[in-house]
CSV table of C-alpha atoms in Angstrom, one decimal:
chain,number,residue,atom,x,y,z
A,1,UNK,CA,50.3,98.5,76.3
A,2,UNK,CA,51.2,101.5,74.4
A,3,UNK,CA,53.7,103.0,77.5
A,4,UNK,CA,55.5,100.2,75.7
A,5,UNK,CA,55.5,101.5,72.3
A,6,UNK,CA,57.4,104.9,73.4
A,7,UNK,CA,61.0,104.7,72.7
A,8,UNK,CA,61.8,106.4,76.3
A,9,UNK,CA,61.0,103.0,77.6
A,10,UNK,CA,63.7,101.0,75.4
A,11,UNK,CA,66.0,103.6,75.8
A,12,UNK,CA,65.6,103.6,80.1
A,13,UNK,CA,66.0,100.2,80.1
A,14,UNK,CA,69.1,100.1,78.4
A,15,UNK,CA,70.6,102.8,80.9
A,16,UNK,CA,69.4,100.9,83.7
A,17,UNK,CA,71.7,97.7,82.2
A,18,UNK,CA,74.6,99.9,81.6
A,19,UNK,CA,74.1,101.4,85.2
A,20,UNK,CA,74.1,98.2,86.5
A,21,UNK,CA,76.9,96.8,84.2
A,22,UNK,CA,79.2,99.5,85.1
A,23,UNK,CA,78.3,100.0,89.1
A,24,UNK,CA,78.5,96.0,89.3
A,25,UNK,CA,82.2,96.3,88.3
A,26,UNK,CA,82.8,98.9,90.3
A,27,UNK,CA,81.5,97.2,93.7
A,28,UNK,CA,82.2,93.8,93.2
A,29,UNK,CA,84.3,93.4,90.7
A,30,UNK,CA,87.8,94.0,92.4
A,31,UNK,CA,86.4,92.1,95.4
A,32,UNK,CA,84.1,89.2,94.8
A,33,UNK,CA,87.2,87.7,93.0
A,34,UNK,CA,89.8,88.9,95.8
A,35,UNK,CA,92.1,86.2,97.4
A,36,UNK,CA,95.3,86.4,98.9
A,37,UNK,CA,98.5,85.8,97.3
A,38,UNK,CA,102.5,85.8,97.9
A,39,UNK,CA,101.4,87.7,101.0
A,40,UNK,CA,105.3,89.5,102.5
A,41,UNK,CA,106.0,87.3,105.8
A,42,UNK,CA,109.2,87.2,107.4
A,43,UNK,CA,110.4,84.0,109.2
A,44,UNK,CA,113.2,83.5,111.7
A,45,UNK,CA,114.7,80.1,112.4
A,46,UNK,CA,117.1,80.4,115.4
A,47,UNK,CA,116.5,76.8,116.4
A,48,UNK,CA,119.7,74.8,117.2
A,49,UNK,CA,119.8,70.9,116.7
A,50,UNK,CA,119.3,68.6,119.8
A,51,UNK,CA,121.3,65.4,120.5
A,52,UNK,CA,118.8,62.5,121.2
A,53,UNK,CA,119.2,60.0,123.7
A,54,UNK,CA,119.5,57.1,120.9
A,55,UNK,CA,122.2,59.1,119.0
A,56,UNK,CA,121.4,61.3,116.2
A,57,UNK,CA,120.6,65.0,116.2
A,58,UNK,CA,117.0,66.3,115.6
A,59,UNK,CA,116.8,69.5,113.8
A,60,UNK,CA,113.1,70.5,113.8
A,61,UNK,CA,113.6,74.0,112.9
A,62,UNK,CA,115.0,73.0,109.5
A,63,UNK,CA,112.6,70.9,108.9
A,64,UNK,CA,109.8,73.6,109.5
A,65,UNK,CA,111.9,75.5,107.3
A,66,UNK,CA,111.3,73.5,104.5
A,67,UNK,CA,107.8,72.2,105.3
A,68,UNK,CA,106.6,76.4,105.8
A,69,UNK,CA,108.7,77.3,102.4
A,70,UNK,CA,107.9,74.2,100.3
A,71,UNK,CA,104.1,74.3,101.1
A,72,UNK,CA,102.4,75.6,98.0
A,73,UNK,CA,98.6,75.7,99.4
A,74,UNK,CA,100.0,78.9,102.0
A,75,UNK,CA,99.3,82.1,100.1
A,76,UNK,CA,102.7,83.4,101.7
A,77,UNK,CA,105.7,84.4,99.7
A,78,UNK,CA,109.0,83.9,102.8
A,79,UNK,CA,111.8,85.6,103.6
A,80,UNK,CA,113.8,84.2,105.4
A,81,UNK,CA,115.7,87.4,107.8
A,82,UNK,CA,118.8,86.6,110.7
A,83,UNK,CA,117.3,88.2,113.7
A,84,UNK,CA,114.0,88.8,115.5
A,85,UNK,CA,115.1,92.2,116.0
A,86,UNK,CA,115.3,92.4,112.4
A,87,UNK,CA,112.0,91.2,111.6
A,88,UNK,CA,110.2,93.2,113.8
A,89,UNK,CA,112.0,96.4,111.8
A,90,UNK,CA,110.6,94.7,108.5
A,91,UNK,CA,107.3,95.3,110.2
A,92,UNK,CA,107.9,98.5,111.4
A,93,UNK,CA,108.5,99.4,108.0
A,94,UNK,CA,105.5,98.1,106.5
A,95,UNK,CA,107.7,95.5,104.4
A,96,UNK,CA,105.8,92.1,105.9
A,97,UNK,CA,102.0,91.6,107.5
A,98,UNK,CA,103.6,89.1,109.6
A,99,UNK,CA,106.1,86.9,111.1
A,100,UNK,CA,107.3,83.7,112.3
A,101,UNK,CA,109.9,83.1,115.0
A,102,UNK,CA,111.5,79.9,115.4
A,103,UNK,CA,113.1,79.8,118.5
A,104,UNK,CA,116.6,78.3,119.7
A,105,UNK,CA,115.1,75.4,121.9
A,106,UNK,CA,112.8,73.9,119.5
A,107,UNK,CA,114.5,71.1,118.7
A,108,UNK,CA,115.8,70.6,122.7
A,109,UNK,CA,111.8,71.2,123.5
A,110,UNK,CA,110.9,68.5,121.3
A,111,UNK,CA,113.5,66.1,121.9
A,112,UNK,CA,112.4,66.2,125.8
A,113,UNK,CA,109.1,65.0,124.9
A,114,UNK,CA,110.1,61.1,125.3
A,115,UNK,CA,112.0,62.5,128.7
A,116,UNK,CA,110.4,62.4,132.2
A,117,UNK,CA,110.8,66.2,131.7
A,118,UNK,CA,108.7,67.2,128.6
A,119,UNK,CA,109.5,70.9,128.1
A,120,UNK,CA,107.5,71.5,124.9
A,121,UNK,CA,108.9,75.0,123.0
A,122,UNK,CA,107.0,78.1,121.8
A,123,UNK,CA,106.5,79.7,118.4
A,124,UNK,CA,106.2,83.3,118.0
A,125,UNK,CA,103.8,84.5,115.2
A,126,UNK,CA,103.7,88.0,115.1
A,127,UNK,CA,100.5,89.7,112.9
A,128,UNK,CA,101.0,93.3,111.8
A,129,UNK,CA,97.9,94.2,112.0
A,130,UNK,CA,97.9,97.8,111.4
A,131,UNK,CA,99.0,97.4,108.0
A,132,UNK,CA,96.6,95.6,107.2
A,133,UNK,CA,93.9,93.4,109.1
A,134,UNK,CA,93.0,91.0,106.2
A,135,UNK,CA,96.1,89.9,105.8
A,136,UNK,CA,97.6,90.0,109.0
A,137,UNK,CA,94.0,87.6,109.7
A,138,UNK,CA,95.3,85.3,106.7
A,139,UNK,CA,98.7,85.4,108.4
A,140,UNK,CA,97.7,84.1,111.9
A,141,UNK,CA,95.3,81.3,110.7
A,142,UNK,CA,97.4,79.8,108.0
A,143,UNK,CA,100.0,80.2,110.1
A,144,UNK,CA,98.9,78.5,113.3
A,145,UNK,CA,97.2,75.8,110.9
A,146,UNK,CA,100.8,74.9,109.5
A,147,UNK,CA,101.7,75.0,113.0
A,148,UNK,CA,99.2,72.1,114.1
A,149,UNK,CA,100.0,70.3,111.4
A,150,UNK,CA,103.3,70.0,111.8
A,151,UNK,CA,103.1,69.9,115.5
A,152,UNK,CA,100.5,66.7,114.9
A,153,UNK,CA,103.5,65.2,112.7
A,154,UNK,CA,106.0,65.8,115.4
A,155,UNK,CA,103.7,64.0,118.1
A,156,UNK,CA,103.1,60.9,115.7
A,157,UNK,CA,107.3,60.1,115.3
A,158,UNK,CA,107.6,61.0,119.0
A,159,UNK,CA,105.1,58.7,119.6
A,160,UNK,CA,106.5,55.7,117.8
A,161,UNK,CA,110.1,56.3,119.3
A,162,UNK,CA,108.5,56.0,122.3
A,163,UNK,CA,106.7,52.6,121.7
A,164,UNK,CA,109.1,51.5,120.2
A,165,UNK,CA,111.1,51.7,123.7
A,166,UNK,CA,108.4,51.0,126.4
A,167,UNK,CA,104.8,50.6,126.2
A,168,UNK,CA,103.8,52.7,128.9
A,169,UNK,CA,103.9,56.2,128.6
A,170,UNK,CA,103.3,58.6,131.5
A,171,UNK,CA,100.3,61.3,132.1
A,172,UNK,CA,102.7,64.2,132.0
A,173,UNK,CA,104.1,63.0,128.4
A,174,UNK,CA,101.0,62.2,126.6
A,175,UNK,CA,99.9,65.6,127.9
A,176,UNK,CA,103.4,67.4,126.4
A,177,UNK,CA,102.5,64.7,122.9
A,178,UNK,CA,98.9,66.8,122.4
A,179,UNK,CA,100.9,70.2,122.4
A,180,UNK,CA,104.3,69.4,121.4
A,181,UNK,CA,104.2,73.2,119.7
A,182,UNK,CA,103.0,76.1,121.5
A,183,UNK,CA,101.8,78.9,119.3
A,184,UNK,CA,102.3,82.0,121.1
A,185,UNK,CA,100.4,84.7,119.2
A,186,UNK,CA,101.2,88.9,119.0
A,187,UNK,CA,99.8,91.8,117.5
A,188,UNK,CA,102.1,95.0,116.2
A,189,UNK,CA,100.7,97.9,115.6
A,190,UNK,CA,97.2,97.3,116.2
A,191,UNK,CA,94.1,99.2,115.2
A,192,UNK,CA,92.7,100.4,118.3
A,193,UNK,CA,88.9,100.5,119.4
A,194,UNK,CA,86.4,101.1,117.0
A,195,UNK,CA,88.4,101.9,114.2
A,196,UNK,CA,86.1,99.6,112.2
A,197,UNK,CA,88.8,96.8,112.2
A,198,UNK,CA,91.3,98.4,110.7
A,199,UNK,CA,89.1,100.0,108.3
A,200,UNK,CA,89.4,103.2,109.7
A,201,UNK,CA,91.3,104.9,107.0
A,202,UNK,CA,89.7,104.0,104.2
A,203,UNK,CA,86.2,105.2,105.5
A,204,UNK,CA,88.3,108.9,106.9
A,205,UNK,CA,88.8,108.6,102.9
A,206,UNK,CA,85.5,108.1,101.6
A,207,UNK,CA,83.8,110.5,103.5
A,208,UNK,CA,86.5,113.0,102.8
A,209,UNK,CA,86.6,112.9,99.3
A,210,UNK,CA,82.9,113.7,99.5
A,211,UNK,CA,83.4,116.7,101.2
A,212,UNK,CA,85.7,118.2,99.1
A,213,UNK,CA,83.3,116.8,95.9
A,214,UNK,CA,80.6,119.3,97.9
A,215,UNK,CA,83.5,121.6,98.5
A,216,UNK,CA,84.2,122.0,94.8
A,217,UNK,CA,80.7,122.1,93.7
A,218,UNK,CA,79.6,124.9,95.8
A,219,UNK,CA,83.2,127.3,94.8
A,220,UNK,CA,82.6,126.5,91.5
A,221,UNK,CA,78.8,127.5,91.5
A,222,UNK,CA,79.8,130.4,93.1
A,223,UNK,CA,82.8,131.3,90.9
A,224,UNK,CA,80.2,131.5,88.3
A,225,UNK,CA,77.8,133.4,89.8
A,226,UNK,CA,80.8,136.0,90.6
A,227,UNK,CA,81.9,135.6,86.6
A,228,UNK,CA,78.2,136.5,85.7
A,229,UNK,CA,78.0,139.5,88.3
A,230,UNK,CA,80.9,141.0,86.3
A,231,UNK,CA,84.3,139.9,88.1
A,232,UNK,CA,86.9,138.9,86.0
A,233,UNK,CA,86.9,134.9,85.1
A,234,UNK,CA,90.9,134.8,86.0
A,235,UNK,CA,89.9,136.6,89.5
A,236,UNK,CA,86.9,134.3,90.0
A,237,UNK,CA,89.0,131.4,89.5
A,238,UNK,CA,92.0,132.3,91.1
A,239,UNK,CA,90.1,132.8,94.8
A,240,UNK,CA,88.8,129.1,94.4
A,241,UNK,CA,92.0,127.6,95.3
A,242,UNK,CA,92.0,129.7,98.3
A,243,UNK,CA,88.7,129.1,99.7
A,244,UNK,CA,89.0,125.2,98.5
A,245,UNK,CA,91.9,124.4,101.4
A,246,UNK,CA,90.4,126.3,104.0
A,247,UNK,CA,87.2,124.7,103.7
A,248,UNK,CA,88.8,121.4,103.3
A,249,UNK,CA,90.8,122.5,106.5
A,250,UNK,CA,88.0,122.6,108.1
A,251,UNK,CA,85.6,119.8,107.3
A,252,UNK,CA,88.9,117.5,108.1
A,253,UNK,CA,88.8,119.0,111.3
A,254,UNK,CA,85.3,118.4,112.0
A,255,UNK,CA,85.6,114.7,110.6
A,256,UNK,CA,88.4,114.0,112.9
A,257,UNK,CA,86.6,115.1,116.0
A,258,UNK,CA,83.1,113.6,114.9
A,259,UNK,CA,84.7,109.9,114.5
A,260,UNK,CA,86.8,110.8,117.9
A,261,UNK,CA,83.8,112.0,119.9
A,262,UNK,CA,80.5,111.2,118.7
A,263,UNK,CA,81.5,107.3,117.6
A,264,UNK,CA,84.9,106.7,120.1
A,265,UNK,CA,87.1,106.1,117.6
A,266,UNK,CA,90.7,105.8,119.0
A,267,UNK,CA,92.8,108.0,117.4
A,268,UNK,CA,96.8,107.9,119.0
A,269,UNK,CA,97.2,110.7,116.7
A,270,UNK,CA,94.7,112.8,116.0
A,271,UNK,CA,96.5,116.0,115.1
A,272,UNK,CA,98.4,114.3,112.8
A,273,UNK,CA,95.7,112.6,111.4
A,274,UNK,CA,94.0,116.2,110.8
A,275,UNK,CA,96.8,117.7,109.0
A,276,UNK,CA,97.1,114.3,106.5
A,277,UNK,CA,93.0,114.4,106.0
A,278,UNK,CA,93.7,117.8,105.6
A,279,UNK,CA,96.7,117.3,103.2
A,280,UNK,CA,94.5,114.3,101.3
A,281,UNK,CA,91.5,116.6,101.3
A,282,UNK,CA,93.0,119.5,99.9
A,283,UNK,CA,94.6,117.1,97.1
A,284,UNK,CA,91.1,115.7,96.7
A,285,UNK,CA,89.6,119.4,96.1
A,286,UNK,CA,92.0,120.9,93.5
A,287,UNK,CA,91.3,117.7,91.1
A,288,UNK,CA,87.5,117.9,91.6
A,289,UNK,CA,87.6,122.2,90.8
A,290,UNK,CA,90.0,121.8,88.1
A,291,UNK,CA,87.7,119.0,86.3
A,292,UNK,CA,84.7,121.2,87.0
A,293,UNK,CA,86.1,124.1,85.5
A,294,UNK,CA,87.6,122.8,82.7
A,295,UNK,CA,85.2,120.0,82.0
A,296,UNK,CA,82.0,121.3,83.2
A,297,UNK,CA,79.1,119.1,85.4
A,298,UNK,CA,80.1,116.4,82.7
A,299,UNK,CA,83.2,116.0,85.1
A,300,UNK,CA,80.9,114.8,88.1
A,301,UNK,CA,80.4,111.2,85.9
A,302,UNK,CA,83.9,111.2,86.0
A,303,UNK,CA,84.2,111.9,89.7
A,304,UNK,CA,81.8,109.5,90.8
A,305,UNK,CA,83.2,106.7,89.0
A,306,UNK,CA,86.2,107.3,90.1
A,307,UNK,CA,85.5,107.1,94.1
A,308,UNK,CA,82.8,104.3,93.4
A,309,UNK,CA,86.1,102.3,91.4
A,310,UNK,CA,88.1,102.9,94.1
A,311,UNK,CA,86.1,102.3,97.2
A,312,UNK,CA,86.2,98.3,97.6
A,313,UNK,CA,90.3,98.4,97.4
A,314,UNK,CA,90.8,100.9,99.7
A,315,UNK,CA,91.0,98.9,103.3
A,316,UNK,CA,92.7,95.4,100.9
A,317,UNK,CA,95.8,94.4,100.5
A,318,UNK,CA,97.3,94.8,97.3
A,319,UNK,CA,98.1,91.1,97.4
A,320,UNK,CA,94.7,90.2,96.9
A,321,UNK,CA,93.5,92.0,94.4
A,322,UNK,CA,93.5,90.3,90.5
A,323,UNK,CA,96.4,91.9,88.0
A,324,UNK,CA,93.7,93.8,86.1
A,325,UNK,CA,92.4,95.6,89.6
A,326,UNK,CA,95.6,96.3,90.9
A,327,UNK,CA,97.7,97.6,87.3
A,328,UNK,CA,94.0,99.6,86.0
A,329,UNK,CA,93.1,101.3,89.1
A,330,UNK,CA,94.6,100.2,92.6
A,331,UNK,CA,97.7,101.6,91.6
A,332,UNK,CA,96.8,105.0,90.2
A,333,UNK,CA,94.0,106.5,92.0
A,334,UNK,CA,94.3,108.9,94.4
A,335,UNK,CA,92.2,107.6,97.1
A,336,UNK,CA,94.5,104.4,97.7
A,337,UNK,CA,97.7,107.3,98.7
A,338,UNK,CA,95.3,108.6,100.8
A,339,UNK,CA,93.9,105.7,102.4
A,340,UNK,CA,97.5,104.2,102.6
A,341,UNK,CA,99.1,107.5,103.9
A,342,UNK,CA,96.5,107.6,106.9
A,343,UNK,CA,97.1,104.1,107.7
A,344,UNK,CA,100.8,105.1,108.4
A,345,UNK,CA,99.8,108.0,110.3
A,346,UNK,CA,97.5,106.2,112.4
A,347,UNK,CA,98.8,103.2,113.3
A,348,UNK,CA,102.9,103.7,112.8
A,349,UNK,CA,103.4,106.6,114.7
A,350,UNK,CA,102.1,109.4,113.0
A,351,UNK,CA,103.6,111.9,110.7
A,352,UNK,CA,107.2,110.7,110.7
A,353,UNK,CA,106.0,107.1,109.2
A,354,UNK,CA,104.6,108.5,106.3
A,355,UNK,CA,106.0,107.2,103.4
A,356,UNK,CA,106.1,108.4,99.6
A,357,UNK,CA,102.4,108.7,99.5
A,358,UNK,CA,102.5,112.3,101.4
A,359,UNK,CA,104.5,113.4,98.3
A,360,UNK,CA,102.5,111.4,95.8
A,361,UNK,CA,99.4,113.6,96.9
A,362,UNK,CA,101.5,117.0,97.2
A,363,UNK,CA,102.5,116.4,93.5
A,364,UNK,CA,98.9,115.4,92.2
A,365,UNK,CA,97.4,117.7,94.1
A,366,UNK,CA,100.0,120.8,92.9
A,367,UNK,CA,99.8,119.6,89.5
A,368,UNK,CA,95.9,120.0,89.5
A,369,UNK,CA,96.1,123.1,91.1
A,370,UNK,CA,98.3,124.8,88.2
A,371,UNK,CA,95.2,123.2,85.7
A,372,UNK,CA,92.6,124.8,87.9
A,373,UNK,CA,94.6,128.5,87.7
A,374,UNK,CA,94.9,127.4,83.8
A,375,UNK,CA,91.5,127.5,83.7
A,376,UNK,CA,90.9,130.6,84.6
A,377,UNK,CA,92.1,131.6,81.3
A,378,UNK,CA,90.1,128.9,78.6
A,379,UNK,CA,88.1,130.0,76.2
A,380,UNK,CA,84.7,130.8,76.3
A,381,UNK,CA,82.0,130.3,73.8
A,382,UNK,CA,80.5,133.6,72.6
A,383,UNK,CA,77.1,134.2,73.8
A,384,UNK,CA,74.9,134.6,70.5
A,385,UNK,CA,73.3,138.3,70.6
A,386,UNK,CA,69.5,137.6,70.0
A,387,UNK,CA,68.9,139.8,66.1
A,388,UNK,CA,66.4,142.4,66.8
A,389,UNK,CA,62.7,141.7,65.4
A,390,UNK,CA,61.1,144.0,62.8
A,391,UNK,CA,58.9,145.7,65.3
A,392,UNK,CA,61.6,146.4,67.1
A,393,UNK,CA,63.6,148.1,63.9
């Protein structure tokens, strides 16, 4: 029992908690309390009112209007756009993760139901998936839940107009009664094959911020071994830069073509996809060297943290994260511009969709790259000059 009496014991066991503590809020924090909210969908109601055969109109688009808007328990914040045309730009533009169409004959389609001719209508909803899968998922089932619901309403007051006229009601209309919507569903801007459902850029991330980590450790060992031989600390510093983007160049290469030809990831654009790893890699590199060299191997707690914080957000929606997740970290670190950037470029057409994010990581990482130059200048601590011994006097 006396391993217990040493203080290294206590002492381990309290890093262990503080390991856990602090790793625990980095992987599961952010996501074990994830769930989707006000979620951008666009919906377009082109439905024109029927005459029924009683008198009266029937407007069922309005009324899905309301019911869609109205309904609380959907996780979907609506906005309500004139055209299909124009919803499907929304999309394009990465302003919903879905959309529903109403179209002109609903309220004809459902009126026919208590016809000899049932001619039940369709419902578009479109999931945008490339933007992101989770919510485009959310999208489609709540969605086509509302749908049943509503279409199960629709069937009931059909139903009892019906009855209330004859008691007999054919094959072909009791058949039209079960279905009276059909959801018709449709993907834009979907992910491809083995792309990890979507997940795609957010791994490309990960793995390239390692690299670069690797990157920068092995320029800055080496800058220090060239400061030791006797080159100039400026000089030394000033060639880490350098080397830093063409090694980066390089290992986004190499990822590129491993996840295209050893795994089959489909990649529409892989060139493009290179030169954005390559842009987000290089960012990655100049604010891992310029910690290293200003900070020291300290900065490596830093860096690690930093990618371990940042890892569970990076394939979410920003709509599902809690306030604290999104305002402390989601919206600052630099693997989410990444991640986000290479979503554009991969599933919206490459280069030409990329949004602000491009310039978010030219600025960080030309910011850091002016710190890591800086460097090259700090102060160093005098080495102490060892006083010669008396034998030696």
């Amino acid at each position: 029992m006396a391993i217990f009496k040493q203080k290294i014991v206590w002492i381990g066991t309290l890093i262990v908690l503080i390991v856990l503590v602090v790793f625990g809020a980095a992987m599961m924090g952010s996501v074990l309390g994830a769930k989707p909210k006000e979620v951008p969908v666009a919906l377009v109601v082109l439905d024109q009112p029927a005459e029924l055969p009683g008198g009266g109109t029937l407007a069922v688009g309005e009324m899905l209007k309301e019911k869609l808007t109205s309904n609380a328990q959907l996780p979907i914040a609506w906005t309500v756009v004139g055209s299909e045309a124009e919803a499907r730009k929304g999309l394009d533009d990465r302003q919903y993760y879905g959309a529903m169409i109403v179209p002109a004959d609903l309220s004809s389609g459902v009126a026919s139901l208590a016809s000899a001719a049932p001619k039940p209508a369709t419902v578009k909803i479109i999931a945008n998936e490339g933007w992101n899968t989770q919510a485009a998922t959310v999208v489609k089932q709540g969605l086509a839940q509302a749908m049943r619901l509503a279409g199960a309403e629709l069937s009931k007051t059909t139903l009892e107009q019906i009855g209330a006229q004859t008691q007999q009601v054919s094959v072909t209309t009791a058949s039209a009664l079960l279905s009276p919507i059909v959801v018709q569903e449709e993907t834009m801007h979907a992910v491809g094959v083995n792309n990890a459902s979507g997940n795609a850029p957010g791994l490309l991330t990960q793995i390239m911020w390692m690299g670069s980590l690797v990157s920068a450790l092995i320029l800055f060992f080496a800058g220090g071994a060239a400061i030791k031989a006797g080159s100039r600390r400026p000089a030394a510093i000033v060639w880490q830069p350098v080397a830093g983007i063409v090694l980066t160049g390089l290992a986004s290469a190499f990822l590129v073509w491993e996840a295209s030809s050893w795994y089959g990831m489909e990649l529409a654009e892989a060139t493009q996809t290179w030169l954005f790893l390559w842009l987000a890699g290089a960012a990655f590199y100049m604010i891992q060297a310029a910690l290293l060299n200003w900070i020291g191997m300290p900065a490596m707690a830093i860096l690690v943290l930093l990618m371990f914080f940042s890892m569970p957000m990076l394939n979410m929606a920003p709509e599902f994260l809690s306030t604290a997740s999104h305002d402390w970290i989601y919206a600052w670190t630099p693997l989410r511009f990444a991640a986000v950037g290479l979503r554009e470029v991969m599933y919206f057409g490459g280069m030409d969709a990329v949004s602000s994010n491009a310039a978010v990581l030219w600025s960080v990482g030309g910011g850091f790259l002016l710190l890591l130059i800086g460097s090259g200048w700090k102060r160093m601590k005098p080495k102490t000059q060892e006083l010669p011994t008396p034998e030696a006097a």
